Coordinates of C-alpha atoms and ligand atoms in Angstrom, one line a residue:
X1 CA -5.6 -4.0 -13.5
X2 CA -2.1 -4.4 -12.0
X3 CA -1.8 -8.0 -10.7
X4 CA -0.7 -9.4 -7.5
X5 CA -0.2 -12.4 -6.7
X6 CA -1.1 -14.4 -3.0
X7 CA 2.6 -15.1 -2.5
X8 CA 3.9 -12.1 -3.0
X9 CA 1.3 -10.4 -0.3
X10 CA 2.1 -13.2 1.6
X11 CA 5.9 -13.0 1.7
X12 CA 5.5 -8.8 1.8
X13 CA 2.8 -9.5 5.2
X14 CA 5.7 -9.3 7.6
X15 CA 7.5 -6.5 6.9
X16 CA 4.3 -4.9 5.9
X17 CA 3.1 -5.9 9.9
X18 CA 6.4 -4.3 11.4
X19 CA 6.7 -1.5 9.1
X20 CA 2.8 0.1 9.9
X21 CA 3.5 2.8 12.5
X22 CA 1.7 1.9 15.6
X23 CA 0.7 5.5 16.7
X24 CA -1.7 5.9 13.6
X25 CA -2.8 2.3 13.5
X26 CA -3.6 2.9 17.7
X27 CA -5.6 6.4 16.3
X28 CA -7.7 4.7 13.4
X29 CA -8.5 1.8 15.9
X30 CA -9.6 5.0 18.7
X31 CA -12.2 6.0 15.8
X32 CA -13.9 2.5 16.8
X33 CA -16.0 2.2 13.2
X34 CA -18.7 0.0 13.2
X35 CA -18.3 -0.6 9.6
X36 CA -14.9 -0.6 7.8
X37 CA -14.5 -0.4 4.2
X38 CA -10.8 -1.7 2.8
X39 CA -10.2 -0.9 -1.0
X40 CA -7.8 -2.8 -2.9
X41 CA -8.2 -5.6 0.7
X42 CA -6.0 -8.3 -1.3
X43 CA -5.7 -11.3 0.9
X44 CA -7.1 -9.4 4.3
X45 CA -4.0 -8.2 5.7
X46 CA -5.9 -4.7 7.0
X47 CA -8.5 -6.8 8.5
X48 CA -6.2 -8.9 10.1
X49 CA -4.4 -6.1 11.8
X50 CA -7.1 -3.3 12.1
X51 CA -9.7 -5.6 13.6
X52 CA -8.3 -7.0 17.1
X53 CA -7.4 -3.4 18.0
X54 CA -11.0 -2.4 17.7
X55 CA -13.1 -2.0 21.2
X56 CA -15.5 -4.0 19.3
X57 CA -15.9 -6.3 16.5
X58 CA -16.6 -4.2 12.8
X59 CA -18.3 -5.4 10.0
X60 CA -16.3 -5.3 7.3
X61 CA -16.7 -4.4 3.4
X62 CA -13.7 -6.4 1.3
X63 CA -13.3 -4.3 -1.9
X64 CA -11.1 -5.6 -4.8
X65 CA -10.8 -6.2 -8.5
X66 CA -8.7 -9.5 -8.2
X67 CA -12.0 -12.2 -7.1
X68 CA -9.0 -14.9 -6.4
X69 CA -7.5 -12.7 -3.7
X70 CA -10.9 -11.6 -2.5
X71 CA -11.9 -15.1 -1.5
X72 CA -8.9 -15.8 0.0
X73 CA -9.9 -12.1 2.0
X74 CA -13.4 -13.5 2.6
X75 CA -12.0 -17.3 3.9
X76 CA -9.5 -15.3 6.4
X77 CA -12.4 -13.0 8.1
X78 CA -14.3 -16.0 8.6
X79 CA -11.4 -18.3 10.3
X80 CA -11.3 -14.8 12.7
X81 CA -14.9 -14.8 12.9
X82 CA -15.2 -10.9 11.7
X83 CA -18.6 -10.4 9.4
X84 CA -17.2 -9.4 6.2
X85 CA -18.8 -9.1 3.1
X86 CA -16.9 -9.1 0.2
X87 CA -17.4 -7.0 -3.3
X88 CA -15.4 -7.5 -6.4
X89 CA -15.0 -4.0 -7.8
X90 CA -12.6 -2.7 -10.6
X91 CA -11.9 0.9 -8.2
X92 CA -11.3 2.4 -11.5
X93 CA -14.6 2.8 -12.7
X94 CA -16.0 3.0 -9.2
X95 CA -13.0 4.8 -7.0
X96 CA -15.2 4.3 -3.8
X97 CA -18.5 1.6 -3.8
X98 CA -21.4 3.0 -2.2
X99 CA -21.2 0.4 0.7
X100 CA -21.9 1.9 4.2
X101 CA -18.9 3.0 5.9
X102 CA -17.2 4.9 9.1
X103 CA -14.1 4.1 8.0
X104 CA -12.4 3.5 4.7
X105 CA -8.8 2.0 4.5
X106 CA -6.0 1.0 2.3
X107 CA -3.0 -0.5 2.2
X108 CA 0.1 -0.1 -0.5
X109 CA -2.9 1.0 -3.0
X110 CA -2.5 4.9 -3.5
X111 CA 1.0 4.5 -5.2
X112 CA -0.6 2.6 -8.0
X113 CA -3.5 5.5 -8.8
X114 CA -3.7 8.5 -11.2
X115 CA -3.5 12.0 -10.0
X116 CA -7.3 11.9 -11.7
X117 CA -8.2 9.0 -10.0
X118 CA -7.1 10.5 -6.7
X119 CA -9.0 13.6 -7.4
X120 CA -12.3 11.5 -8.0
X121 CA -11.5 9.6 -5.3
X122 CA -10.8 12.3 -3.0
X123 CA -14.1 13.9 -4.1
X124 CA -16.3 11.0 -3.3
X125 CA -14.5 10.4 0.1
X126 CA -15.2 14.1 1.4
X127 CA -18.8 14.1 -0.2
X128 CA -19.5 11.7 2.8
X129 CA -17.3 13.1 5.2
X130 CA -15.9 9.4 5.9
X131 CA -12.1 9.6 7.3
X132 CA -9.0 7.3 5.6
X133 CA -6.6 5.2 7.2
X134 CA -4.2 4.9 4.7
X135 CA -1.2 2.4 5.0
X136 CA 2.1 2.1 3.8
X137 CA 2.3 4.4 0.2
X138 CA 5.5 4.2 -1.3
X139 CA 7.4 7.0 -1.1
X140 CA 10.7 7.1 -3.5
X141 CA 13.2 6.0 -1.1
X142 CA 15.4 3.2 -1.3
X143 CA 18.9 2.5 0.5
X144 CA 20.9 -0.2 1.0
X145 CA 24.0 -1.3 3.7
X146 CA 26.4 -1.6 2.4
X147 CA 26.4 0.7 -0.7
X148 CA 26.5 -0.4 -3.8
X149 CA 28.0 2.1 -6.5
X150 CA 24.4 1.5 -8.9
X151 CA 22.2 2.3 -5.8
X152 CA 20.9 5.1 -7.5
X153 CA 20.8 4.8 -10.6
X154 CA 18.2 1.6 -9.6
X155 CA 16.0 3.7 -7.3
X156 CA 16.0 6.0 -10.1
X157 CA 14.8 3.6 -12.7
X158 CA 12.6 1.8 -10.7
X159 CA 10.8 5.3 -9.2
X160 CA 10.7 5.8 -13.1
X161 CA 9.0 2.6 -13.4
X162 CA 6.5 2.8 -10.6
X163 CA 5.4 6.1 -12.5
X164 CA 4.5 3.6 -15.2
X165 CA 0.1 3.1 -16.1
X166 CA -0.6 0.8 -13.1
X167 CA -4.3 0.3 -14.7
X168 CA -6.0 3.3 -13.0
X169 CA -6.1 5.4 -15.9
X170 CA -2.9 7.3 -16.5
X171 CA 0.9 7.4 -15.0
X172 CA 0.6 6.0 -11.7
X173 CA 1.3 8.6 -8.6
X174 CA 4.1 6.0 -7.4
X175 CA 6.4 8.2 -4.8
X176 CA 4.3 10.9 -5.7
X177 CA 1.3 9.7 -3.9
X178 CA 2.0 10.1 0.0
X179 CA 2.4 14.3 -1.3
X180 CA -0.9 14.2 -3.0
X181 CA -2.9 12.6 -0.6
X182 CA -1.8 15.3 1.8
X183 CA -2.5 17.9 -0.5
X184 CA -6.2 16.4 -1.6
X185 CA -7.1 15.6 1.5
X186 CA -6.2 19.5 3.6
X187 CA -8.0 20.6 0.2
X188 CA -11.0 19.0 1.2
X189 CA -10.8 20.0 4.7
X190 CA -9.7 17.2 6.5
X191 CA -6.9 17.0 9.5
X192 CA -3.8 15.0 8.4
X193 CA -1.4 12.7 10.0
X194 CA 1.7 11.2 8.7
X195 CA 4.3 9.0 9.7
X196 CA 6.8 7.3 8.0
X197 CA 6.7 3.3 8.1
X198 CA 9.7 2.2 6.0
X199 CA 10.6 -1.8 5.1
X200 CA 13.2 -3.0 6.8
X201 CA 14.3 -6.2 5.4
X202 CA 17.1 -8.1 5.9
X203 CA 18.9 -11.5 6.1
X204 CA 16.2 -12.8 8.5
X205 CA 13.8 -12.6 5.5
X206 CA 15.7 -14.6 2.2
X207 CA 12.5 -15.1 0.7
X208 CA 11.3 -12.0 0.8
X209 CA 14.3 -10.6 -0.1
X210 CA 15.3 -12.3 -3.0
X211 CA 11.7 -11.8 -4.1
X212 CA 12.3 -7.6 -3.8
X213 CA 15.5 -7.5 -5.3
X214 CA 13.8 -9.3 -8.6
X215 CA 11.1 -7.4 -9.0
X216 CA 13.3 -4.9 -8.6
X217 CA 15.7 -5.7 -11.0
X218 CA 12.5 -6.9 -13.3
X219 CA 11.4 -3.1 -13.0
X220 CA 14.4 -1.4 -14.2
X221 CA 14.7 -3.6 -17.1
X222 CA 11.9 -2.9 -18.4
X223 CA 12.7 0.7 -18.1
X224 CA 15.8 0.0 -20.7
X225 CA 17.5 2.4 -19.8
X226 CA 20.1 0.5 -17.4
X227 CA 22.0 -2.3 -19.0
X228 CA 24.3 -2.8 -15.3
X229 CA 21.3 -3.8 -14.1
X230 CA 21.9 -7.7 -13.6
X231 CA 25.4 -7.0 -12.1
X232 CA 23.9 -5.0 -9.4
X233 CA 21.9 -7.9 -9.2
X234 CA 24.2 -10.1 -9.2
X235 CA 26.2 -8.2 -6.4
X236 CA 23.2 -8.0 -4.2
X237 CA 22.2 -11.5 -4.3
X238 CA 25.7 -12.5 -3.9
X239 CA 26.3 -10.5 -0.5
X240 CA 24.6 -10.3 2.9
X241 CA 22.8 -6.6 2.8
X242 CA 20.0 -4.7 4.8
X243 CA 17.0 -2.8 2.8
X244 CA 14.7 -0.1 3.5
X245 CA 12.3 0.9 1.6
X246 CA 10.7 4.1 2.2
X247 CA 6.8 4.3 3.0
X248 CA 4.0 6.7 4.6
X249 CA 1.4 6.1 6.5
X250 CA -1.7 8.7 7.0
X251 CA -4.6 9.1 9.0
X252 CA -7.1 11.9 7.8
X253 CA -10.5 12.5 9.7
X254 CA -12.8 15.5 8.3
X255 CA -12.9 18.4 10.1
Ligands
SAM301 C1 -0.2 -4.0 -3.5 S1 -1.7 -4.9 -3.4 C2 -2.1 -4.7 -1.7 C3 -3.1 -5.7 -1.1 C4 -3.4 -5.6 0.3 N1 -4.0 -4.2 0.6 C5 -2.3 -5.8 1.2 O1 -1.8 -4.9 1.8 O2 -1.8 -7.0 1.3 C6 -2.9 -3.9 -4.3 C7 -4.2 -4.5 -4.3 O3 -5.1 -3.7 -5.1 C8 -5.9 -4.4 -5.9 N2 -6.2 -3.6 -7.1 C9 -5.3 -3.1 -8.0 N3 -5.9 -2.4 -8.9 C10 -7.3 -2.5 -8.7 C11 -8.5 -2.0 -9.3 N4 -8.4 -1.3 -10.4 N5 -9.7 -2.4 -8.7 C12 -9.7 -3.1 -7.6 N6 -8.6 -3.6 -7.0 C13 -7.4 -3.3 -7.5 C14 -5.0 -5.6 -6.3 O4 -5.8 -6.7 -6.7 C15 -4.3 -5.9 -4.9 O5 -5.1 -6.8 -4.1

């Protein structure tokens, strides 16, 4: 399994908060589910968002691989009051948990999955008819201001890189995924909303940045294939710059 670590959720939460697009967040909420299920939950952060804009409290199922992150998930439902029971899971072996659901939801999880694992996934999903709120897939697209002349050839590399085994059984979807979600899910016979909700980062958020542009940077090299890679570095973390980072949202309710 891929690892994530607190801080990073933490320091990706904000741009993660103002990124989401409201519109399908307002139409998941409007499907008020009594019981929501969130795979690959980390530290909460669909909880957090999903739950206040329900007409009435949910109970939640907290699904992840990672226990450390879960019980961070677990402690923040309880400081909001939401009943939320938590279940460490490794989705690989068990893409969706038989836990009772009206709802299932993700967020930044179906760019790390297999086209297999999506397709088991998928199956199990429209088996019981349950619809998907899923947030924030990455979708490829990475631009800077200003330019930089290696722009490319990094988003490049590191769309290479997120292509990469992400521990879900083969090459991860990575940009890929936001396509075949659409594609499984009108397969299956559900009704599909997208909307794009890209990053924007920029000097307000040093932390976060500097933390994007390493791992990054740390991406690409372990492609090999780009030796300029540390003077783009270099150059970015030497100069004031805005980021956006391309992402999807979807909504997909069975028809
Ligand atoms: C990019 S993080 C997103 C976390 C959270 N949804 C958020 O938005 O802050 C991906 C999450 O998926 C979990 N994950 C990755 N592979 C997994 C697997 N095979 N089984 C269960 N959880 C997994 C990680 O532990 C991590 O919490």
């Amino acid at each position: 399994m891929s690892g994530f670590s607190a801080e990073w959720l933490a320091l990706r939460a904000p741009a993660d908060t103002a990124a989401r697009d409201a519109g399908l967040l307002r139409a998941a909420a409007d499907l008020a589910p009594a019981r929501v299920m969130d795979l690959g939950c980390g530290t909460g952060a669909m909880l957090a968002t999903l739950q206040p804009l329900l007409p009435r409290p949910a109970a939640w199922v907290l699904v992840d691989g990672d226990v450390g992150l879960l019980d961070q998930a677990a402690q923040r439902a309880a400081a909001l009051g939401v009943v939320a029971t938590p279940q460490a899971c490794d989705l690989l072996a068990t893409p969706l948990p038989a836990a009772a659901a009206d709802l299932v939801t993700a967020t930044a999880l179906f760019d790390l999955v297999s086209a297999d694992w999506l397709d088991r996934f998928l199956d199990a999903l429209s088996a019981r008819r349950l619809p998907l709120y899923a947030a924030l897939s990455y979708d490829g697209g990475m631009a800077w201001r200003p330019p930089h002349p290696l722009d490319g050839a990094v988003t490049a590399a590191f769309n290479r890189h997120q292509r990469g085994p992400k521990g879900f059984g083969g090459p991860a979807l990575g940009p890929e995924a936001p396509a075949a979600l659409v594609a499984g899910l009108e397969a299956r016979g559900y009704r599909v909303t997208v909307a794009d909700s890209p990053w924007q980062v920029g000097a307000d958020q040093p932390a976060f940045t500097a933390a994007l542009l390493d791992g990054i940077a740390a991406a690409v090299a372990e492609q090999g294939s780009m030796p300029t890679i540390a003077d783009w570095l270099a150059a970015r973390r030497a100069a004031t710059h805005h980021t956006e980072v391309g992402h999807r949202d979807l909504l997909a309710v069975p028809l």
